[in-house]
Amino acid sequence: MKTRDKILKASLALFNEKGERNVTTNHIAAHLGISPGNLYYHFRNKEDIVHAIFGEYVRHLETAFTPKDNGPTLDVLMSYLDGVFYTMWEFRFFYASLPDILARNPALHQEYFLVQTQLADRVVAILRSLREEGILAIDEESLPDLAHTVKIMVTFWISYQTTQAVEAAITRPVIYQGVLKVLFLIRPYLAEEARDTISRLEDHYRRLALRTR
Amino acid sequence: MKTRDKILKASLALFNEKGERNVTTNHIAAHLGISPGNLYYHFRNKEDIVHAIFGEYVRHLETAFTPKDNGPTLDVLMSYLDGVFYTMWEFRFFYASLPDILARNPALHQEYFLVQTQLADRVVAILRSLREEGILAIDEESLPDLAHTVKIMVTFWISYQTTQAVEAAITRPVIYQGVLKVLFLIRPYLAEEARDTISRLEDHYRRLALRTR
Amino acid sequence: MKTRDKILKASLALFNEKGERNVTTNHIAAHLGISPGNLYYHFRNKEDIVHAIFGEYVRHLETAFTPKDNGPTLDVLMSYLDGVFYTMWEFRFFYASLPDILARNPALHQEYFLVQTQLADRVVAILRSLREEGILAIDEESLPDLAHTVKIMVTFWISYQTTQAVEAAITRPVIYQGVLKVLFLIRPYLAEEARDTISRLEDHYRRLALRTR
Amino acid sequence: MKTRDKILKASLALFNEKGERNVTTNHIAAHLGISPGNLYYHFRNKEDIVHAIFGEYVRHLETAFTPKDNGPTLDVLMSYLDGVFYTMWEFRFFYASLPDILARNPALHQEYFLVQTQLADRVVAILRSLREEGILAIDEESLPDLAHTVKIMVTFWISYQTTQAVEAAITRPVIYQGVLKVLFLIRPYLAEEARDTISRLEDHYRRLALRTR
DNA sequence: AATGAATGAGATTTCATTCAT
DNA sequence: AATGAATGAAATCTCATTCAT
């Protein structure tokens, strides 16, 4: 791996573990066994590293929203949820430090805002196509509200878990619990015909979520 | 006002504005026109200030959950929502910096955990009494899930808004939008007889929420 | 007791326990339950307190060297040793912090120098009178050397013990061990006739020194 | 010289001159014309510097106790005394600040304790071999007492001198006076045959000690 | 590409001392 | 005599960043 990439990888890991403010550039360099000077050869400053990581985060989201195959919409939804939650998990430091980071970096705030808007649109689009396939029976008026709700749940589920548990140990099962929470949100709007399918899905994720906790 | 209280007030304001990590003890002292030494006369260290603010936060929550009058449960619920959202707004820095703060202060983490558990119990209790009054028609099984969902929405609504808007200007209307989001969450579980009442409530808050944005 | 005296007493106790540099004026005031302002009403500054304690130390030494009764010289010697060692013990912080204290206070250094010179003279005088009584058989030439040696042992015995033991617990027996060390120093110079008397003295102190350690 | 070594050298000089507690890390940095940050690049904290100096002190003692040639025991003894006294002089701050330093650093206290125990053993060993060579005529019982006495004299001679003199100017002659004091301590235990040799030694050191004072 | 010593601003905290009451 | 809030200088330490090699 290129040094630049190693720096990004190590930074992300350390940020997630200790919080961005508690990780110094010397920390990162020492962790990799490279010199601080070398780190600054590859990045202008610490903010530059955060910015690059943000780029990766956006690319991950893109991937999560790019359907691999054209299967049934419900499968696509689940793949979305899986992917997005996983992204949230991989970049969890980001949500914890978000206000701090955005407050001191207006350019990044602008970018973040754009990404979030697109994300919201995508969630609405998915819900709408679920309605068109007869899976959801929701009136147009409630649709943005539901989308919004889903987005908040997806965004903060990981954050919420890290502060709730006294010994923070976020694992795969916790992610599946998040997926279940989203299913719970859309359940009241399910069309009669979709109930069975969703029930089976819930059972599936419930088993995955049961490993710990 | 006593200097001690002035320090707490100024700290809270600055923390909310700039994020806890971006506010130094010198900042706070300078902001108040007192010497750094004086600040340390009233508080052992910065952590001590954060801890005192946390105490105030807990007291605010208590107050929000103490019913003023014994009116109909629905009114009580609305008063709760109002109070809790307002508390979240007043202590919004807290949620933004929570992982950092709790990570470096295990004692506080423990306290926080306790408060959160009590909070969760209270939300469940309120939902249950709404069901007993015939306002909610929800099966016992789904009740904790709904409570959990409501709690996450209440906890992160303000956080979410501060990062979503490019120029962060959280105002009263934003709080009412949060109240509306919670009403949206419980709407699918409303008993037929309660629909009208809730509709009127929604209209009421929709008007309050419309002032800006 | 007058507040002034209470301050001196508490300061001495705290200095001995924690070292002069580790005891703040606020510490002393808090320990006594008085205000820092009050402390400064009674003493111009911290140095003033140290200076006053030094005065007490000198007065203690005077007392230790003032023979109560005109018994046999040997008894007087033992009473001296007892008193002086006890003074060293009561003001032990002084020896630990001496170079620091004297370095920043030339006036005190001058006074200290004077007291030490007088002390040396007194030790010489005692040894000389022991010789005149036929207890010591020492030539005039060696007398100052012996006096000097005794003085060093008396001065540093307590200091030495505090650093040698890992858990510092200086007790009465340790003082008697110091007395024994001085007897060991003068033993080679004893007149034949005095051997028995000294032996009995040694036995006496050996018993007292045996309580611990 | 490496910066690290320069820091150690300057710290030792300043500690000796002003007392460890009166020398700040800023002092040291300013004295060397380097930035405070640079000092902390080479040492974790002030304690770390003190600890490194302690290491040097131990190494000096080792050297002083490593006989260069296998000459007569008496010569070896004198070389020991010379070396040890010189070490005491070079690290004199240490003895002055010892109680403070050890009190706040239990790990160092432990190390110090070990070194002191080894030192005591070595002094006993030297005295014993002097007896075996017929230089000392001392009974086994008194041997530890004499060793102890010698050790106290060696340990505190420099300390004593710095506080006794109003203008502290410890010079080589003062060290030779210390050597003479030790010779005075062992003189009463000399075998008849060794008297002459020791007398000549005393004369030799007396000349060296006479330069000043 | 990479090293690593060095910088300097600034953060947290301490503490002797003052002063209005 | 006494209070206690307040000061301000200074001490320890951190860390993003630079730069000669």
PDB file of N, CA and C in Angstrom, chain D residues 83-135:
ATOM      1  N   GLY D  83      36.947   9.075  44.430  1.00  0.00           N
ATOM      2  CA  GLY D  83      35.918   8.935  43.405  1.00  0.00           C
ATOM      3  C   GLY D  83      34.524   9.175  43.954  1.00  0.00           C
ATOM      4  N   VAL D  84      34.252   8.601  45.107  1.00  0.00           N
ATOM      5  CA  VAL D  84      32.907   8.715  45.663  1.00  0.00           C
ATOM      6  C   VAL D  84      32.615  10.157  46.077  1.00  0.00           C
ATOM      7  N   PHE D  85      33.562  10.761  46.740  1.00  0.00           N
ATOM      8  CA  PHE D  85      33.359  12.155  47.135  1.00  0.00           C
ATOM      9  C   PHE D  85      33.139  13.032  45.904  1.00  0.00           C
ATOM     10  N   TYR D  86      33.896  12.738  44.848  1.00  0.00           N
ATOM     11  CA  TYR D  86      33.743  13.543  43.640  1.00  0.00           C
ATOM     12  C   TYR D  86      32.342  13.355  43.031  1.00  0.00           C
ATOM     13  N   THR D  87      31.886  12.121  43.054  1.00  0.00           N
ATOM     14  CA  THR D  87      30.525  11.854  42.576  1.00  0.00           C
ATOM     15  C   THR D  87      29.513  12.639  43.402  1.00  0.00           C
ATOM     16  N   MET D  88      29.685  12.624  44.699  1.00  0.00           N
ATOM     17  CA  MET D  88      28.781  13.362  45.586  1.00  0.00           C
ATOM     18  C   MET D  88      28.782  14.844  45.242  1.00  0.00           C
ATOM     19  N   TRP D  89      29.937  15.334  44.902  1.00  0.00           N
ATOM     20  CA  TRP D  89      30.074  16.744  44.550  1.00  0.00           C
ATOM     21  C   TRP D  89      29.364  17.043  43.224  1.00  0.00           C
ATOM     22  N   GLU D  90      29.586  16.154  42.270  1.00  0.00           N
ATOM     23  CA  GLU D  90      28.976  16.390  40.956  1.00  0.00           C
ATOM     24  C   GLU D  90      27.450  16.310  40.998  1.00  0.00           C
ATOM     25  N   PHE D  91      26.919  15.516  41.890  1.00  0.00           N
ATOM     26  CA  PHE D  91      25.468  15.342  41.969  1.00  0.00           C
ATOM     27  C   PHE D  91      24.922  15.873  43.285  1.00  0.00           C
ATOM     28  N   ARG D  92      25.533  16.941  43.780  1.00  0.00           N
ATOM     29  CA  ARG D  92      25.198  17.394  45.129  1.00  0.00           C
ATOM     30  C   ARG D  92      23.748  17.836  45.266  1.00  0.00           C
ATOM     31  N   PHE D  93      23.141  18.346  44.189  1.00  0.00           N
ATOM     32  CA  PHE D  93      21.732  18.749  44.257  1.00  0.00           C
ATOM     33  C   PHE D  93      20.876  17.584  44.729  1.00  0.00           C
ATOM     34  N   PHE D  94      21.302  16.429  44.297  1.00  0.00           N
ATOM     35  CA  PHE D  94      20.549  15.230  44.553  1.00  0.00           C
ATOM     36  C   PHE D  94      20.327  15.018  46.042  1.00  0.00           C
ATOM     37  N   TYR D  95      21.380  15.151  46.815  1.00  0.00           N
ATOM     38  CA  TYR D  95      21.260  14.906  48.239  1.00  0.00           C
ATOM     39  C   TYR D  95      20.444  15.983  48.918  1.00  0.00           C
ATOM     40  N   ALA D  96      20.569  17.200  48.404  1.00  0.00           N
ATOM     41  CA  ALA D  96      19.803  18.299  48.991  1.00  0.00           C
ATOM     42  C   ALA D  96      18.309  18.096  48.756  1.00  0.00           C
ATOM     43  N   SER D  97      17.948  17.622  47.576  1.00  0.00           N
ATOM     44  CA  SER D  97      16.530  17.531  47.217  1.00  0.00           C
ATOM     45  C   SER D  97      15.982  16.123  47.401  1.00  0.00           C
ATOM     46  N   LEU D  98      16.809  15.252  47.923  1.00  0.00           N
ATOM     47  CA  LEU D  98      16.454  13.846  47.959  1.00  0.00           C
ATOM     48  C   LEU D  98      15.077  13.548  48.538  1.00  0.00           C
ATOM     49  N   PRO D  99      14.753  14.020  49.741  1.00  0.00           N
ATOM     50  CA  PRO D  99      13.442  13.653  50.306  1.00  0.00           C
ATOM     51  C   PRO D  99      12.298  14.061  49.387  1.00  0.00           C
ATOM     52  N   ASP D 100      12.362  15.293  48.855  1.00  0.00           N
ATOM     53  CA  ASP D 100      11.340  15.752  47.914  1.00  0.00           C
ATOM     54  C   ASP D 100      11.252  14.851  46.698  1.00  0.00           C
ATOM     55  N   ILE D 101      12.396  14.603  46.099  1.00  0.00           N
ATOM     56  CA  ILE D 101      12.418  13.828  44.845  1.00  0.00           C
ATOM     57  C   ILE D 101      11.888  12.418  45.077  1.00  0.00           C
ATOM     58  N   LEU D 102      12.391  11.771  46.113  1.00  0.00           N
ATOM     59  CA  LEU D 102      11.978  10.390  46.358  1.00  0.00           C
ATOM     60  C   LEU D 102      10.511  10.302  46.769  1.00  0.00           C
ATOM     61  N   ALA D 103      10.042  11.319  47.511  1.00  0.00           N
ATOM     62  CA  ALA D 103       8.655  11.294  47.986  1.00  0.00           C
ATOM     63  C   ALA D 103       7.674  11.288  46.829  1.00  0.00           C
ATOM     64  N   ARG D 104       8.013  11.994  45.753  1.00  0.00           N
ATOM     65  CA  ARG D 104       7.059  12.077  44.647  1.00  0.00           C
ATOM     66  C   ARG D 104       7.357  11.064  43.562  1.00  0.00           C
ATOM     67  N   ASN D 105       8.302  10.188  43.778  1.00  0.00           N
ATOM     68  CA  ASN D 105       8.656   9.207  42.747  1.00  0.00           C
ATOM     69  C   ASN D 105       9.045   7.874  43.380  1.00  0.00           C
ATOM     70  N   PRO D 106       8.039   7.076  43.722  1.00  0.00           N
ATOM     71  CA  PRO D 106       8.290   5.823  44.437  1.00  0.00           C
ATOM     72  C   PRO D 106       9.200   4.863  43.675  1.00  0.00           C
ATOM     73  N   ALA D 107       9.084   4.846  42.347  1.00  0.00           N
ATOM     74  CA  ALA D 107       9.932   3.952  41.554  1.00  0.00           C
ATOM     75  C   ALA D 107      11.402   4.329  41.744  1.00  0.00           C
ATOM     76  N   LEU D 108      11.666   5.623  41.704  1.00  0.00           N
ATOM     77  CA  LEU D 108      13.036   6.097  41.903  1.00  0.00           C
ATOM     78  C   LEU D 108      13.504   5.781  43.315  1.00  0.00           C
ATOM     79  N   HIS D 109      12.580   5.930  44.276  1.00  0.00           N
ATOM     80  CA  HIS D 109      12.922   5.633  45.669  1.00  0.00           C
ATOM     81  C   HIS D 109      13.400   4.191  45.785  1.00  0.00           C
ATOM     82  N   GLN D 110      12.691   3.311  45.135  1.00  0.00           N
ATOM     83  CA  GLN D 110      13.050   1.900  45.151  1.00  0.00           C
ATOM     84  C   GLN D 110      14.460   1.701  44.580  1.00  0.00           C
ATOM     85  N   GLU D 111      14.697   2.288  43.411  1.00  0.00           N
ATOM     86  CA  GLU D 111      16.023   2.185  42.782  1.00  0.00           C
ATOM     87  C   GLU D 111      17.108   2.717  43.706  1.00  0.00           C
ATOM     88  N   TYR D 112      16.820   3.881  44.288  1.00  0.00           N
ATOM     89  CA  TYR D 112      17.780   4.523  45.182  1.00  0.00           C
ATOM     90  C   TYR D 112      18.113   3.615  46.353  1.00  0.00           C
ATOM     91  N   PHE D 113      17.057   3.023  46.889  1.00  0.00           N
ATOM     92  CA  PHE D 113      17.211   2.123  48.017  1.00  0.00           C
ATOM     93  C   PHE D 113      18.162   0.967  47.662  1.00  0.00           C
ATOM     94  N   LEU D 114      17.961   0.398  46.490  1.00  0.00           N
ATOM     95  CA  LEU D 114      18.811  -0.698  46.025  1.00  0.00           C
ATOM     96  C   LEU D 114      20.264  -0.271  45.926  1.00  0.00           C
ATOM     97  N   VAL D 115      20.479   0.858  45.278  1.00  0.00           N
ATOM     98  CA  VAL D 115      21.839   1.362  45.103  1.00  0.00           C
ATOM     99  C   VAL D 115      22.501   1.577  46.449  1.00  0.00           C
ATOM    100  N   GLN D 116      21.737   2.146  47.398  1.00  0.00           N
ATOM    101  CA  GLN D 116      22.293   2.420  48.720  1.00  0.00           C
ATOM    102  C   GLN D 116      22.664   1.135  49.450  1.00  0.00           C
ATOM    103  N   THR D 117      21.833   0.120  49.300  1.00  0.00           N
ATOM    104  CA  THR D 117      22.121  -1.154  49.944  1.00  0.00           C
ATOM    105  C   THR D 117      23.414  -1.752  49.392  1.00  0.00           C
ATOM    106  N   GLN D 118      23.546  -1.744  48.071  1.00  0.00           N
ATOM    107  CA  GLN D 118      24.773  -2.255  47.447  1.00  0.00           C
ATOM    108  C   GLN D 118      25.986  -1.478  47.932  1.00  0.00           C
ATOM    109  N   LEU D 119      25.802  -0.152  48.023  1.00  0.00           N
ATOM    110  CA  LEU D 119      26.884   0.712  48.466  1.00  0.00           C
ATOM    111  C   LEU D 119      27.335   0.320  49.870  1.00  0.00           C
ATOM    112  N   ALA D 120      26.361   0.126  50.741  1.00  0.00           N
ATOM    113  CA  ALA D 120      26.674  -0.254  52.121  1.00  0.00           C
ATOM    114  C   ALA D 120      27.459  -1.556  52.137  1.00  0.00           C
ATOM    115  N   ASP D 121      27.012  -2.531  51.338  1.00  0.00           N
ATOM    116  CA  ASP D 121      27.719  -3.809  51.268  1.00  0.00           C
ATOM    117  C   ASP D 121      29.163  -3.611  50.827  1.00  0.00           C
ATOM    118  N   ARG D 122      29.340  -2.757  49.874  1.00  0.00           N
ATOM    119  CA  ARG D 122      30.683  -2.526  49.362  1.00  0.00           C
ATOM    120  C   ARG D 122      31.593  -1.905  50.407  1.00  0.00           C
ATOM    121  N   VAL D 123      31.042  -0.965  51.164  1.00  0.00           N
ATOM    122  CA  VAL D 123      31.855  -0.337  52.206  1.00  0.00           C
ATOM    123  C   VAL D 123      32.271  -1.386  53.231  1.00  0.00           C
ATOM    124  N   VAL D 124      31.327  -2.231  53.633  1.00  0.00           N
ATOM    125  CA  VAL D 124      31.655  -3.306  54.579  1.00  0.00           C
ATOM    126  C   VAL D 124      32.750  -4.199  54.006  1.00  0.00           C
ATOM    127  N   ALA D 125      32.626  -4.560  52.736  1.00  0.00           N
ATOM    128  CA  ALA D 125      33.598  -5.450  52.097  1.00  0.00           C
ATOM    129  C   ALA D 125      34.995  -4.835  52.117  1.00  0.00           C
ATOM    130  N   ILE D 126      35.069  -3.544  51.812  1.00  0.00           N
ATOM    131  CA  ILE D 126      36.375  -2.884  51.799  1.00  0.00           C
ATOM    132  C   ILE D 126      37.000  -2.902  53.197  1.00  0.00           C
ATOM    133  N   LEU D 127      36.183  -2.534  54.183  1.00  0.00           N
ATOM    134  CA  LEU D 127      36.710  -2.519  55.551  1.00  0.00           C
ATOM    135  C   LEU D 127      37.194  -3.909  55.965  1.00  0.00           C
ATOM    136  N   ARG D 128      36.427  -4.916  55.577  1.00  0.00           N
ATOM    137  CA  ARG D 128      36.795  -6.277  55.956  1.00  0.00           C
ATOM    138  C   ARG D 128      38.131  -6.678  55.313  1.00  0.00           C
ATOM    139  N   SER D 129      38.301  -6.319  54.032  1.00  0.00           N
ATOM    140  CA  SER D 129      39.564  -6.705  53.391  1.00  0.00           C
ATOM    141  C   SER D 129      40.727  -5.914  53.987  1.00  0.00           C
ATOM    142  N   LEU D 130      40.445  -4.705  54.470  1.00  0.00           N
ATOM    143  CA  LEU D 130      41.500  -3.952  55.166  1.00  0.00           C
ATOM    144  C   LEU D 130      41.904  -4.675  56.454  1.00  0.00           C
ATOM    145  N   ARG D 131      40.926  -5.250  57.115  1.00  0.00           N
ATOM    146  CA  ARG D 131      41.240  -5.997  58.319  1.00  0.00           C
ATOM    147  C   ARG D 131      42.071  -7.232  57.981  1.00  0.00           C
ATOM    148  N   GLU D 132      41.648  -7.896  56.901  1.00  0.00           N
ATOM    149  CA  GLU D 132      42.365  -9.110  56.511  1.00  0.00           C
ATOM    150  C   GLU D 132      43.825  -8.828  56.148  1.00  0.00           C
ATOM    151  N   GLU D 133      44.058  -7.631  55.652  1.00  0.00           N
ATOM    152  CA  GLU D 133      45.432  -7.274  55.308  1.00  0.00           C
ATOM    153  C   GLU D 133      46.191  -6.722  56.510  1.00  0.00           C
ATOM    154  N   GLY D 134      45.521  -6.752  57.655  1.00  0.00           N
ATOM    155  CA  GLY D 134      46.213  -6.309  58.869  1.00  0.00           C
ATOM    156  C   GLY D 134      46.280  -4.806  59.022  1.00  0.00           C
ATOM    157  N   ILE D 135      45.529  -4.085  58.246  1.00  0.00           N
ATOM    158  CA  ILE D 135      45.548  -2.622  58.367  1.00  0.00           C
ATOM    159  C   ILE D 135      44.594  -2.165  59.461  1.00  0.00           C
TER     160      ILE D 135
END
